[in-house]
Amino acid sequence: MLKFLLIPWLMVLSIVLYGQSQSITGKVTASDYAQGLPGVSILVKGTQNGTITDVNGEYSLQASQGDVLVFSFVGYTTMEVSVGVSNRIDVEMELNVETLQEIVVIGYGTRTKSELTTAISSLDDEVIKDKPFVTVEQAINGKAAGVQVVQSSGAPGDAINVRIRGGTSVGAGNEPLYVVDGVPVQNTEGINPADVVSIDILKDAASASIYGARAANGVVLIETKKGEKGKGSLDFSFYAGFDEVSETLPLLNSQQYLDLVNTSRQNAGLPIVQDPFNGQFNTDFQNELFDRATVQNYQLGFSKGSDDGSFYASAGYQEQEGVISPSSFERFSLRFNQNKNILDGLKVGSNIGLSRTNFNVINDNQRVNQGGVVLSALSTPPIIPVINEDGTFPTNPFQAFENPIAIVRGESRTSFSDKIIGNLFVEYDFLKNFKFKTSIGIDYTSSKEDRFVDPFITGNGRAQQGEASNSTFNELIWIWENTLNYNIDLFDGHNLDVLVGGSAQRSTFESTFLLGRGFANGIIPTARAASDPIAIDADIAEWSLVSYFLRGSYNINRKYFLTASIRADGSSRFGAGNRFGIFPSASAAWNLTNESFLQNNSFLDLLKLRYSFGITGNQEIGNFNSLATYVAGADFPINGEILPGASATRVENESLQWERTAQHNVGIDVEIWDSRLSATIEGYYKRTTDLLLNDQIPNTTGFTNALRNIGSLDNRGVEFALFADVLRDKDLSWNIGGNISLNRNEVLEIGSEPIFGGGVPDQGNVAILQEGEPIGNFFGFVSEGIDDDTGDVIFADLDNNGIIDDDDRQIIGNALPDYIWGLTNTLNYKGVELIIFFQGVQGQDVYNATRFELENQSGFTNQSTTVLDRWTPENTDGTLPRAVFGDPAGNNRASNRFVEDGSFIKLRELTIAYNLPTSILDKLSLSKAKIYAQGRNLFTITDYSGFDPEVSRDEGSTISPNIDFGTFPQVRSIIFGINLSF
């Protein structure tokens, strides 16, 4: 009976004992941090009872059997462990998949996002794949804060300009340095975007200074795909679709054209003209020129990886026809990436890309009499047919200007470029903490361009009896780099990482040019067939760069980070006493999340403060600029005899040196709610000194100007990037990524006089660079409206002298935007994916010189329908001045009449895709399959009156960006594609 009475008491006692708190101790390590992980948060689930690990990864807290301990640390998978009988619990934490995807490539190494002390924007292959990108730069557009990408025209394969935190130079280039798999390259022309797995953009000087003399404009690190561990994967992707002109301009019909021409002639006291075709034609030359064009892309790749190494191989073909035939872009590419562990700690590998790129080019950005196809389509009178009955092409009947179809059929420009970009490397891990790497890389280009003007089809061709030119260019750049890395966990959570290295780079190139005229027919289009050789030219040159660099990184408990680097670059391009430049940097970060006072918070995953400072350089000025140079081919009379000789072309400047850009950067990184919301805020100030500019020098030297280090300018700005996982449901997910950036620029010093540029025929220079103002200013007269009595433009007399002359010009606009932004929404529901990407530019001005051609009302060219609202005695409220042949009042001089707001919002991408479910994949023996439809540049919201506000005749010019002058229009794209993995 007693034992039955004791049973309930024993049960109660056991429950009490089971729930009794005990001291639990242990050590937390990590797969990548074996000595103990400091700062790990340990919390008894469902309570506020918790602690953090010390500098050795050790911890101690009170818990009871049956309790669940939750181990969490930024960048690692959260673990839950039940408390049992043992009072010691050791755990090893694993990097989670998301963190692995956030490995950031830095110069000569990698870092996790939480370890960064500098300003770097990272893009993965999700941004690139399934997109009809011709170049890597297109993938960056709108995706990275502080980075402006301008596709200056819609021509297939046309150059794209990238500005990272504004322009830093006037004469030495503003494009960033591109590094592909560790190899610095001249451009990205030969890179197939389908082979790219990540793009990391080094924006501040501290991140970029490890590349020293070439990093003033930022650095873009491009990594191509490597094999992944596991089964081999065979991937095939294909897309096809079409491009079309997204906008055309309204032009006068035949009757309106004749009325305008004769009104302008009557107003000038000139006789009227008659239609030589008696009203038979009303040709829409835009419709005749622009046509829907096809695009297609094929990509086949194989990858495989194991513990011993990896392999990736791909072949790609891409073709993009132009909406103006016969313009086109075509690229064939091959890639072979591999690495192999051949001995314990010894790895060898290679990354090799081969490509051939073919172009068919048409002339744009030129007047009709210079072969400008686009302006010809806009200004050719509609009264003429496209082609005569005899097969010839009619010209403007009142002046010898070609119609656009004659230009594209009568002139051909074809080119190709073969490129090899690759490297071979050896890595050796030794003495536990050391890693040595040696790499030799090449960037080889061989290109050729042929141009031929038929001797019969066009008036220009007939006048010159045909013309042919041929140019070739070959350049081999090799680079040999050696680095030694030392990484050690010292004591109490202190880690030291040191990198020391050296680099030697050399370029040799040669080019030839031939020009000939006088062809009996158009059968043989080579310069050799010309009867009259006009020009023969050949050049050989070289440059070299030798560098030494050192970087050290130190962190304490993954809370306090300090990095410093220094690089010395010696360039053959500068004066003998200034060949070497020194480029230091330092950066620091404080990860507050790992502090004890924030360990027990329930929502903050990352809070990091950063500061950096560094100096970078710019050497992109061409070769031999510091030397006194001479050109052969000059003839001199000596003793009555003409003898060959050489003439001086440049004065010596031994003090010529690098442009230098010093930059401060502060940043804040925040992640909250299990990283569902993350944000980065950056602020920067950078100043460029020793600008390389051509400046006036005394005429007694025999020259009028010389390249000197005389200028300075600054950029300052703010960037904000945000990413939010709005929904994380099993079947439904929605995330938003956005960024916004603003940059302000000021020219501090440029020498003795302002610099003018942006010349427009019949208007002169429309751009100016001057001290105290930003770059990109437009310059001209100020229109104050139209005189009701005369119909002429009233221009402001700024100096009040009663005369409108050049002294009455002033700044009338600026091409730099107030801010730029991008916003991406991605939704997934049970395999259905929707991507909506908007991109915008606000506050930029465009100088619309195309409007000058279409609204001058002073000649025989066709005009825009806007001239229908011109001033007449019956319409004194007209928005345009009177029509008068020859423009005697100068109404069309460069003025704010032609400066327009170029702000825009574009729907850059709209994609809907379907990922096939596993049940179907298994039947088809596939591991992945996606089908999709995509539209790009579907619509643009803008007040700009031209084809598109994203335009720049002078491409990346610092002085004269955003000039529209008959530029190849941008296109709208529709594609359909499929991706398969076996």
PDB file of N, CA and C in Angstrom, residues 93-176:
ATOM      1  N   MET A  93      28.325  25.454 -37.123  1.00  0.00           N
ATOM      2  CA  MET A  93      27.353  26.161 -37.951  1.00  0.00           C
ATOM      3  C   MET A  93      27.813  26.171 -39.411  1.00  0.00           C
ATOM      4  N   GLU A  94      26.827  26.144 -40.304  1.00  0.00           N
ATOM      5  CA  GLU A  94      27.112  26.119 -41.727  1.00  0.00           C
ATOM      6  C   GLU A  94      26.701  27.441 -42.362  1.00  0.00           C
ATOM      7  N   LEU A  95      27.531  27.901 -43.330  1.00  0.00           N
ATOM      8  CA  LEU A  95      27.116  29.043 -44.133  1.00  0.00           C
ATOM      9  C   LEU A  95      25.836  28.687 -44.863  1.00  0.00           C
ATOM     10  N   ASN A  96      24.849  29.582 -44.811  1.00  0.00           N
ATOM     11  CA  ASN A  96      23.616  29.238 -45.522  1.00  0.00           C
ATOM     12  C   ASN A  96      23.736  29.558 -47.004  1.00  0.00           C
ATOM     13  N   VAL A  97      22.789  29.033 -47.784  1.00  0.00           N
ATOM     14  CA  VAL A  97      22.844  29.157 -49.239  1.00  0.00           C
ATOM     15  C   VAL A  97      22.798  30.606 -49.666  1.00  0.00           C
ATOM     16  N   GLU A  98      21.961  31.406 -48.995  1.00  0.00           N
ATOM     17  CA  GLU A  98      21.853  32.810 -49.375  1.00  0.00           C
ATOM     18  C   GLU A  98      23.174  33.524 -49.191  1.00  0.00           C
ATOM     19  N   THR A  99      23.880  33.213 -48.111  1.00  0.00           N
ATOM     20  CA  THR A  99      25.172  33.843 -47.872  1.00  0.00           C
ATOM     21  C   THR A  99      26.169  33.431 -48.934  1.00  0.00           C
ATOM     22  N   LEU A 100      26.143  32.155 -49.310  1.00  0.00           N
ATOM     23  CA  LEU A 100      27.062  31.707 -50.348  1.00  0.00           C
ATOM     24  C   LEU A 100      26.837  32.479 -51.635  1.00  0.00           C
ATOM     25  N   GLN A 101      25.577  32.847 -51.898  1.00  0.00           N
ATOM     26  CA  GLN A 101      25.283  33.612 -53.095  1.00  0.00           C
ATOM     27  C   GLN A 101      25.712  35.066 -52.934  1.00  0.00           C
ATOM     28  N   GLU A 102      26.011  35.491 -51.719  1.00  0.00           N
ATOM     29  CA  GLU A 102      26.400  36.860 -51.481  1.00  0.00           C
ATOM     30  C   GLU A 102      27.907  36.994 -51.293  1.00  0.00           C
ATOM     31  N   ILE A 103      28.646  35.999 -51.760  1.00  0.00           N
ATOM     32  CA  ILE A 103      30.095  36.159 -51.815  1.00  0.00           C
ATOM     33  C   ILE A 103      30.414  37.238 -52.832  1.00  0.00           C
ATOM     34  N   VAL A 104      31.182  38.226 -52.427  1.00  0.00           N
ATOM     35  CA  VAL A 104      31.485  39.375 -53.275  1.00  0.00           C
ATOM     36  C   VAL A 104      32.928  39.277 -53.753  1.00  0.00           C
ATOM     37  N   VAL A 105      33.112  39.443 -55.056  1.00  0.00           N
ATOM     38  CA  VAL A 105      34.456  39.440 -55.620  1.00  0.00           C
ATOM     39  C   VAL A 105      35.066  40.820 -55.442  1.00  0.00           C
ATOM     40  N   ILE A 106      36.241  40.858 -54.831  1.00  0.00           N
ATOM     41  CA  ILE A 106      36.995  42.106 -54.698  1.00  0.00           C
ATOM     42  C   ILE A 106      38.273  41.953 -55.517  1.00  0.00           C
ATOM     43  N   GLY A 107      39.090  42.959 -55.557  1.00  0.00           N
ATOM     44  CA  GLY A 107      40.344  42.837 -56.287  1.00  0.00           C
ATOM     45  C   GLY A 107      41.236  41.759 -55.692  1.00  0.00           C
ATOM     46  N   TYR A 108      41.575  40.741 -56.464  1.00  0.00           N
ATOM     47  CA  TYR A 108      42.483  39.672 -56.032  1.00  0.00           C
ATOM     48  C   TYR A 108      41.947  38.915 -54.817  1.00  0.00           C
ATOM     49  N   GLY A 109      40.637  38.687 -54.772  1.00  0.00           N
ATOM     50  CA  GLY A 109      40.096  37.922 -53.663  1.00  0.00           C
ATOM     51  C   GLY A 109      38.592  38.014 -53.583  1.00  0.00           C
ATOM     52  N   THR A 110      38.034  37.478 -52.497  1.00  0.00           N
ATOM     53  CA  THR A 110      36.600  37.538 -52.245  1.00  0.00           C
ATOM     54  C   THR A 110      36.352  37.888 -50.781  1.00  0.00           C
ATOM     55  N   ARG A 111      35.127  38.353 -50.520  1.00  0.00           N
ATOM     56  CA  ARG A 111      34.671  38.613 -49.169  1.00  0.00           C
ATOM     57  C   ARG A 111      33.195  38.257 -49.097  1.00  0.00           C
ATOM     58  N   THR A 112      32.736  37.913 -47.897  1.00  0.00           N
ATOM     59  CA  THR A 112      31.300  37.828 -47.727  1.00  0.00           C
ATOM     60  C   THR A 112      30.761  39.241 -47.552  1.00  0.00           C
ATOM     61  N   LYS A 113      29.482  39.400 -47.809  1.00  0.00           N
ATOM     62  CA  LYS A 113      28.884  40.720 -47.742  1.00  0.00           C
ATOM     63  C   LYS A 113      29.057  41.348 -46.368  1.00  0.00           C
ATOM     64  N   SER A 114      28.970  40.510 -45.321  1.00  0.00           N
ATOM     65  CA  SER A 114      29.074  41.051 -43.960  1.00  0.00           C
ATOM     66  C   SER A 114      30.472  41.534 -43.617  1.00  0.00           C
ATOM     67  N   GLU A 115      31.487  41.135 -44.413  1.00  0.00           N
ATOM     68  CA  GLU A 115      32.865  41.520 -44.132  1.00  0.00           C
ATOM     69  C   GLU A 115      33.314  42.754 -44.902  1.00  0.00           C
ATOM     70  N   LEU A 116      32.485  43.243 -45.832  1.00  0.00           N
ATOM     71  CA  LEU A 116      32.904  44.348 -46.686  1.00  0.00           C
ATOM     72  C   LEU A 116      33.084  45.632 -45.888  1.00  0.00           C
ATOM     73  N   THR A 117      34.144  46.348 -46.222  1.00  0.00           N
ATOM     74  CA  THR A 117      34.382  47.655 -45.634  1.00  0.00           C
ATOM     75  C   THR A 117      34.280  48.771 -46.670  1.00  0.00           C
ATOM     76  N   THR A 118      33.980  48.407 -47.904  1.00  0.00           N
ATOM     77  CA  THR A 118      33.990  49.369 -49.003  1.00  0.00           C
ATOM     78  C   THR A 118      32.665  49.332 -49.749  1.00  0.00           C
ATOM     79  N   ALA A 119      32.534  50.233 -50.734  1.00  0.00           N
ATOM     80  CA  ALA A 119      31.291  50.363 -51.501  1.00  0.00           C
ATOM     81  C   ALA A 119      31.368  49.506 -52.759  1.00  0.00           C
ATOM     82  N   ILE A 120      30.666  48.387 -52.749  1.00  0.00           N
ATOM     83  CA  ILE A 120      30.645  47.463 -53.881  1.00  0.00           C
ATOM     84  C   ILE A 120      29.203  47.074 -54.164  1.00  0.00           C
ATOM     85  N   SER A 121      28.790  47.169 -55.424  1.00  0.00           N
ATOM     86  CA  SER A 121      27.481  46.676 -55.843  1.00  0.00           C
ATOM     87  C   SER A 121      27.675  45.358 -56.571  1.00  0.00           C
ATOM     88  N   SER A 122      26.855  44.367 -56.208  1.00  0.00           N
ATOM     89  CA  SER A 122      27.023  43.022 -56.769  1.00  0.00           C
ATOM     90  C   SER A 122      25.756  42.585 -57.488  1.00  0.00           C
ATOM     91  N   LEU A 123      25.947  41.989 -58.659  1.00  0.00           N
ATOM     92  CA  LEU A 123      24.855  41.438 -59.451  1.00  0.00           C
ATOM     93  C   LEU A 123      25.176  39.985 -59.757  1.00  0.00           C
ATOM     94  N   ASP A 124      24.193  39.095 -59.604  1.00  0.00           N
ATOM     95  CA  ASP A 124      24.429  37.699 -59.930  1.00  0.00           C
ATOM     96  C   ASP A 124      23.801  37.355 -61.270  1.00  0.00           C
ATOM     97  N   ASP A 125      23.883  36.068 -61.656  1.00  0.00           N
ATOM     98  CA  ASP A 125      23.430  35.691 -62.986  1.00  0.00           C
ATOM     99  C   ASP A 125      21.914  35.788 -63.146  1.00  0.00           C
ATOM    100  N   GLU A 126      21.161  35.935 -62.039  1.00  0.00           N
ATOM    101  CA  GLU A 126      19.727  36.127 -62.157  1.00  0.00           C
ATOM    102  C   GLU A 126      19.411  37.431 -62.900  1.00  0.00           C
ATOM    103  N   VAL A 127      20.306  38.394 -62.808  1.00  0.00           N
ATOM    104  CA  VAL A 127      20.105  39.668 -63.484  1.00  0.00           C
ATOM    105  C   VAL A 127      20.379  39.548 -64.975  1.00  0.00           C
ATOM    106  N   ILE A 128      21.178  38.554 -65.373  1.00  0.00           N
ATOM    107  CA  ILE A 128      21.678  38.472 -66.739  1.00  0.00           C
ATOM    108  C   ILE A 128      20.950  37.441 -67.575  1.00  0.00           C
ATOM    109  N   LYS A 129      20.675  36.282 -66.979  1.00  0.00           N
ATOM    110  CA  LYS A 129      20.180  35.178 -67.798  1.00  0.00           C
ATOM    111  C   LYS A 129      18.794  35.477 -68.366  1.00  0.00           C
ATOM    112  N   ASP A 130      18.525  34.869 -69.507  1.00  0.00           N
ATOM    113  CA  ASP A 130      17.251  34.999 -70.220  1.00  0.00           C
ATOM    114  C   ASP A 130      17.008  36.404 -70.757  1.00  0.00           C
ATOM    115  N   LYS A 131      18.063  37.199 -70.898  1.00  0.00           N
ATOM    116  CA  LYS A 131      17.904  38.564 -71.395  1.00  0.00           C
ATOM    117  C   LYS A 131      18.639  38.699 -72.738  1.00  0.00           C
ATOM    118  N   PRO A 132      18.080  39.484 -73.669  1.00  0.00           N
ATOM    119  CA  PRO A 132      18.731  39.647 -74.977  1.00  0.00           C
ATOM    120  C   PRO A 132      19.842  40.690 -74.943  1.00  0.00           C
ATOM    121  N   PHE A 133      20.735  40.571 -73.976  1.00  0.00           N
ATOM    122  CA  PHE A 133      21.821  41.528 -73.861  1.00  0.00           C
ATOM    123  C   PHE A 133      22.899  41.227 -74.893  1.00  0.00           C
ATOM    124  N   VAL A 134      23.375  42.261 -75.553  1.00  0.00           N
ATOM    125  CA  VAL A 134      24.513  42.122 -76.456  1.00  0.00           C
ATOM    126  C   VAL A 134      25.810  42.308 -75.688  1.00  0.00           C
ATOM    127  N   THR A 135      25.793  43.195 -74.705  1.00  0.00           N
ATOM    128  CA  THR A 135      26.990  43.457 -73.920  1.00  0.00           C
ATOM    129  C   THR A 135      26.673  43.326 -72.433  1.00  0.00           C
ATOM    130  N   VAL A 136      27.720  43.137 -71.661  1.00  0.00           N
ATOM    131  CA  VAL A 136      27.576  43.022 -70.215  1.00  0.00           C
ATOM    132  C   VAL A 136      27.053  44.326 -69.612  1.00  0.00           C
ATOM    133  N   GLU A 137      27.450  45.455 -70.191  1.00  0.00           N
ATOM    134  CA  GLU A 137      27.051  46.743 -69.629  1.00  0.00           C
ATOM    135  C   GLU A 137      25.531  46.901 -69.590  1.00  0.00           C
ATOM    136  N   GLN A 138      24.823  46.329 -70.572  1.00  0.00           N
ATOM    137  CA  GLN A 138      23.369  46.447 -70.579  1.00  0.00           C
ATOM    138  C   GLN A 138      22.743  45.820 -69.340  1.00  0.00           C
ATOM    139  N   ALA A 139      23.380  44.775 -68.801  1.00  0.00           N
ATOM    140  CA  ALA A 139      22.847  44.103 -67.620  1.00  0.00           C
ATOM    141  C   ALA A 139      22.929  44.987 -66.383  1.00  0.00           C
ATOM    142  N   ILE A 140      23.851  45.944 -66.389  1.00  0.00           N
ATOM    143  CA  ILE A 140      24.046  46.805 -65.216  1.00  0.00           C
ATOM    144  C   ILE A 140      23.014  47.917 -65.153  1.00  0.00           C
ATOM    145  N   ASN A 141      22.450  48.273 -66.292  1.00  0.00           N
ATOM    146  CA  ASN A 141      21.609  49.456 -66.394  1.00  0.00           C
ATOM    147  C   ASN A 141      20.446  49.411 -65.407  1.00  0.00           C
ATOM    148  N   GLY A 142      20.421  50.376 -64.497  1.00  0.00           N
ATOM    149  CA  GLY A 142      19.340  50.498 -63.539  1.00  0.00           C
ATOM    150  C   GLY A 142      19.403  49.545 -62.371  1.00  0.00           C
ATOM    151  N   LYS A 143      20.415  48.676 -62.321  1.00  0.00           N
ATOM    152  CA  LYS A 143      20.484  47.645 -61.290  1.00  0.00           C
ATOM    153  C   LYS A 143      21.430  47.985 -60.142  1.00  0.00           C
ATOM    154  N   ALA A 144      22.321  48.942 -60.338  1.00  0.00           N
ATOM    155  CA  ALA A 144      23.326  49.247 -59.322  1.00  0.00           C
ATOM    156  C   ALA A 144      23.274  50.724 -58.976  1.00  0.00           C
ATOM    157  N   ALA A 145      23.147  51.023 -57.704  1.00  0.00           N
ATOM    158  CA  ALA A 145      23.114  52.414 -57.259  1.00  0.00           C
ATOM    159  C   ALA A 145      24.429  53.105 -57.598  1.00  0.00           C
ATOM    160  N   GLY A 146      24.331  54.342 -58.081  1.00  0.00           N
ATOM    161  CA  GLY A 146      25.522  55.127 -58.383  1.00  0.00           C
ATOM    162  C   GLY A 146      26.135  54.852 -59.728  1.00  0.00           C
ATOM    163  N   VAL A 147      25.486  54.000 -60.538  1.00  0.00           N
ATOM    164  CA  VAL A 147      26.039  53.630 -61.836  1.00  0.00           C
ATOM    165  C   VAL A 147      25.048  54.032 -62.926  1.00  0.00           C
ATOM    166  N   GLN A 148      25.474  54.923 -63.805  1.00  0.00           N
ATOM    167  CA  GLN A 148      24.632  55.348 -64.924  1.00  0.00           C
ATOM    168  C   GLN A 148      25.136  54.699 -66.203  1.00  0.00           C
ATOM    169  N   VAL A 149      24.224  54.050 -66.909  1.00  0.00           N
ATOM    170  CA  VAL A 149      24.541  53.375 -68.168  1.00  0.00           C
ATOM    171  C   VAL A 149      23.754  54.064 -69.272  1.00  0.00           C
ATOM    172  N   VAL A 150      24.451  54.513 -70.307  1.00  0.00           N
ATOM    173  CA  VAL A 150      23.795  55.215 -71.411  1.00  0.00           C
ATOM    174  C   VAL A 150      24.087  54.466 -72.699  1.00  0.00           C
ATOM    175  N   GLN A 151      23.026  53.924 -73.299  1.00  0.00           N
ATOM    176  CA  GLN A 151      23.145  53.344 -74.632  1.00  0.00           C
ATOM    177  C   GLN A 151      22.831  54.463 -75.604  1.00  0.00           C
ATOM    178  N   SER A 152      23.871  55.018 -76.206  1.00  0.00           N
ATOM    179  CA  SER A 152      23.735  56.282 -76.918  1.00  0.00           C
ATOM    180  C   SER A 152      22.904  56.185 -78.176  1.00  0.00           C
ATOM    181  N   SER A 153      22.686  54.986 -78.708  1.00  0.00           N
ATOM    182  CA  SER A 153      21.823  54.821 -79.870  1.00  0.00           C
ATOM    183  C   SER A 153      21.292  53.399 -79.886  1.00  0.00           C
ATOM    184  N   GLY A 154      20.377  53.129 -80.821  1.00  0.00           N
ATOM    185  CA  GLY A 154      19.808  51.794 -80.947  1.00  0.00           C
ATOM    186  C   GLY A 154      20.500  50.943 -81.980  1.00  0.00           C
ATOM    187  N   ALA A 155      21.636  51.386 -82.509  1.00  0.00           N
ATOM    188  CA  ALA A 155      22.351  50.605 -83.514  1.00  0.00           C
ATOM    189  C   ALA A 155      22.806  49.274 -82.926  1.00  0.00           C
ATOM    190  N   PRO A 156      22.686  48.180 -83.668  1.00  0.00           N
ATOM    191  CA  PRO A 156      23.074  46.869 -83.141  1.00  0.00           C
ATOM    192  C   PRO A 156      24.528  46.848 -82.692  1.00  0.00           C
ATOM    193  N   GLY A 157      24.757  46.428 -81.440  1.00  0.00           N
ATOM    194  CA  GLY A 157      26.105  46.332 -80.908  1.00  0.00           C
ATOM    195  C   GLY A 157      26.782  47.651 -80.652  1.00  0.00           C
ATOM    196  N   ASP A 158      26.012  48.748 -80.630  1.00  0.00           N
ATOM    197  CA  ASP A 158      26.625  50.065 -80.467  1.00  0.00           C
ATOM    198  C   ASP A 158      27.239  50.209 -79.081  1.00  0.00           C
ATOM    199  N   ALA A 159      28.223  51.095 -78.984  1.00  0.00           N
ATOM    200  CA  ALA A 159      28.940  51.303 -77.734  1.00  0.00           C
ATOM    201  C   ALA A 159      28.001  51.777 -76.632  1.00  0.00           C
ATOM    202  N   ILE A 160      28.282  51.331 -75.415  1.00  0.00           N
ATOM    203  CA  ILE A 160      27.518  51.722 -74.239  1.00  0.00           C
ATOM    204  C   ILE A 160      28.477  52.384 -73.261  1.00  0.00           C
ATOM    205  N   ASN A 161      28.050  53.503 -72.711  1.00  0.00           N
ATOM    206  CA  ASN A 161      28.902  54.265 -71.804  1.00  0.00           C
ATOM    207  C   ASN A 161      28.448  54.062 -70.370  1.00  0.00           C
ATOM    208  N   VAL A 162      29.414  53.810 -69.489  1.00  0.00           N
ATOM    209  CA  VAL A 162      29.139  53.572 -68.079  1.00  0.00           C
ATOM    210  C   VAL A 162      29.845  54.646 -67.264  1.00  0.00           C
ATOM    211  N   ARG A 163      29.093  55.270 -66.373  1.00  0.00           N
ATOM    212  CA  ARG A 163      29.651  56.269 -65.469  1.00  0.00           C
ATOM    213  C   ARG A 163      29.375  55.823 -64.036  1.00  0.00           C
ATOM    214  N   ILE A 164      30.456  55.616 -63.280  1.00  0.00           N
ATOM    215  CA  ILE A 164      30.330  55.242 -61.882  1.00  0.00           C
ATOM    216  C   ILE A 164      30.589  56.485 -61.035  1.00  0.00           C
ATOM    217  N   ARG A 165      29.539  56.969 -60.417  1.00  0.00           N
ATOM    218  CA  ARG A 165      29.616  58.164 -59.577  1.00  0.00           C
ATOM    219  C   ARG A 165      30.131  59.384 -60.341  1.00  0.00           C
ATOM    220  N   GLY A 166      29.650  59.555 -61.545  1.00  0.00           N
ATOM    221  CA  GLY A 166      29.962  60.745 -62.311  1.00  0.00           C
ATOM    222  C   GLY A 166      31.268  60.654 -63.070  1.00  0.00           C
ATOM    223  N   GLY A 167      31.464  61.605 -63.975  1.00  0.00           N
ATOM    224  CA  GLY A 167      32.695  61.673 -64.747  1.00  0.00           C
ATOM    225  C   GLY A 167      33.810  62.309 -63.952  1.00  0.00           C
ATOM    226  N   THR A 168      35.006  61.741 -64.066  1.00  0.00           N
ATOM    227  CA  THR A 168      36.147  62.265 -63.312  1.00  0.00           C
ATOM    228  C   THR A 168      37.199  62.908 -64.204  1.00  0.00           C
ATOM    229  N   SER A 169      37.029  62.822 -65.518  1.00  0.00           N
ATOM    230  CA  SER A 169      38.071  63.311 -66.407  1.00  0.00           C
ATOM    231  C   SER A 169      37.463  64.028 -67.595  1.00  0.00           C
ATOM    232  N   VAL A 170      38.263  64.889 -68.208  1.00  0.00           N
ATOM    233  CA  VAL A 170      37.856  65.584 -69.424  1.00  0.00           C
ATOM    234  C   VAL A 170      38.534  64.968 -70.647  1.00  0.00           C
ATOM    235  N   GLY A 171      39.827  64.712 -70.522  1.00  0.00           N
ATOM    236  CA  GLY A 171      40.563  64.236 -71.691  1.00  0.00           C
ATOM    237  C   GLY A 171      41.156  62.853 -71.572  1.00  0.00           C
ATOM    238  N   ALA A 172      40.977  62.186 -70.414  1.00  0.00           N
ATOM    239  CA  ALA A 172      41.638  60.894 -70.221  1.00  0.00           C
ATOM    240  C   ALA A 172      40.664  59.734 -70.077  1.00  0.00           C
ATOM    241  N   GLY A 173      39.432  59.908 -70.481  1.00  0.00           N
ATOM    242  CA  GLY A 173      38.482  58.815 -70.463  1.00  0.00           C
ATOM    243  C   GLY A 173      37.755  58.681 -69.139  1.00  0.00           C
ATOM    244  N   ASN A 174      36.498  58.222 -69.231  1.00  0.00           N
ATOM    245  CA  ASN A 174      35.667  58.082 -68.038  1.00  0.00           C
ATOM    246  C   ASN A 174      35.075  56.683 -67.896  1.00  0.00           C
ATOM    247  N   GLU A 175      35.469  55.757 -68.764  1.00  0.00           N
ATOM    248  CA  GLU A 175      34.958  54.401 -68.655  1.00  0.00           C
ATOM    249  C   GLU A 175      35.668  53.665 -67.518  1.00  0.00           C
ATOM    250  N   PRO A 176      34.955  52.789 -66.806  1.00  0.00           N
ATOM    251  CA  PRO A 176      35.607  52.013 -65.749  1.00  0.00           C
ATOM    252  C   PRO A 176      36.573  50.993 -66.321  1.00  0.00           C
TER     253      PRO A 176
END
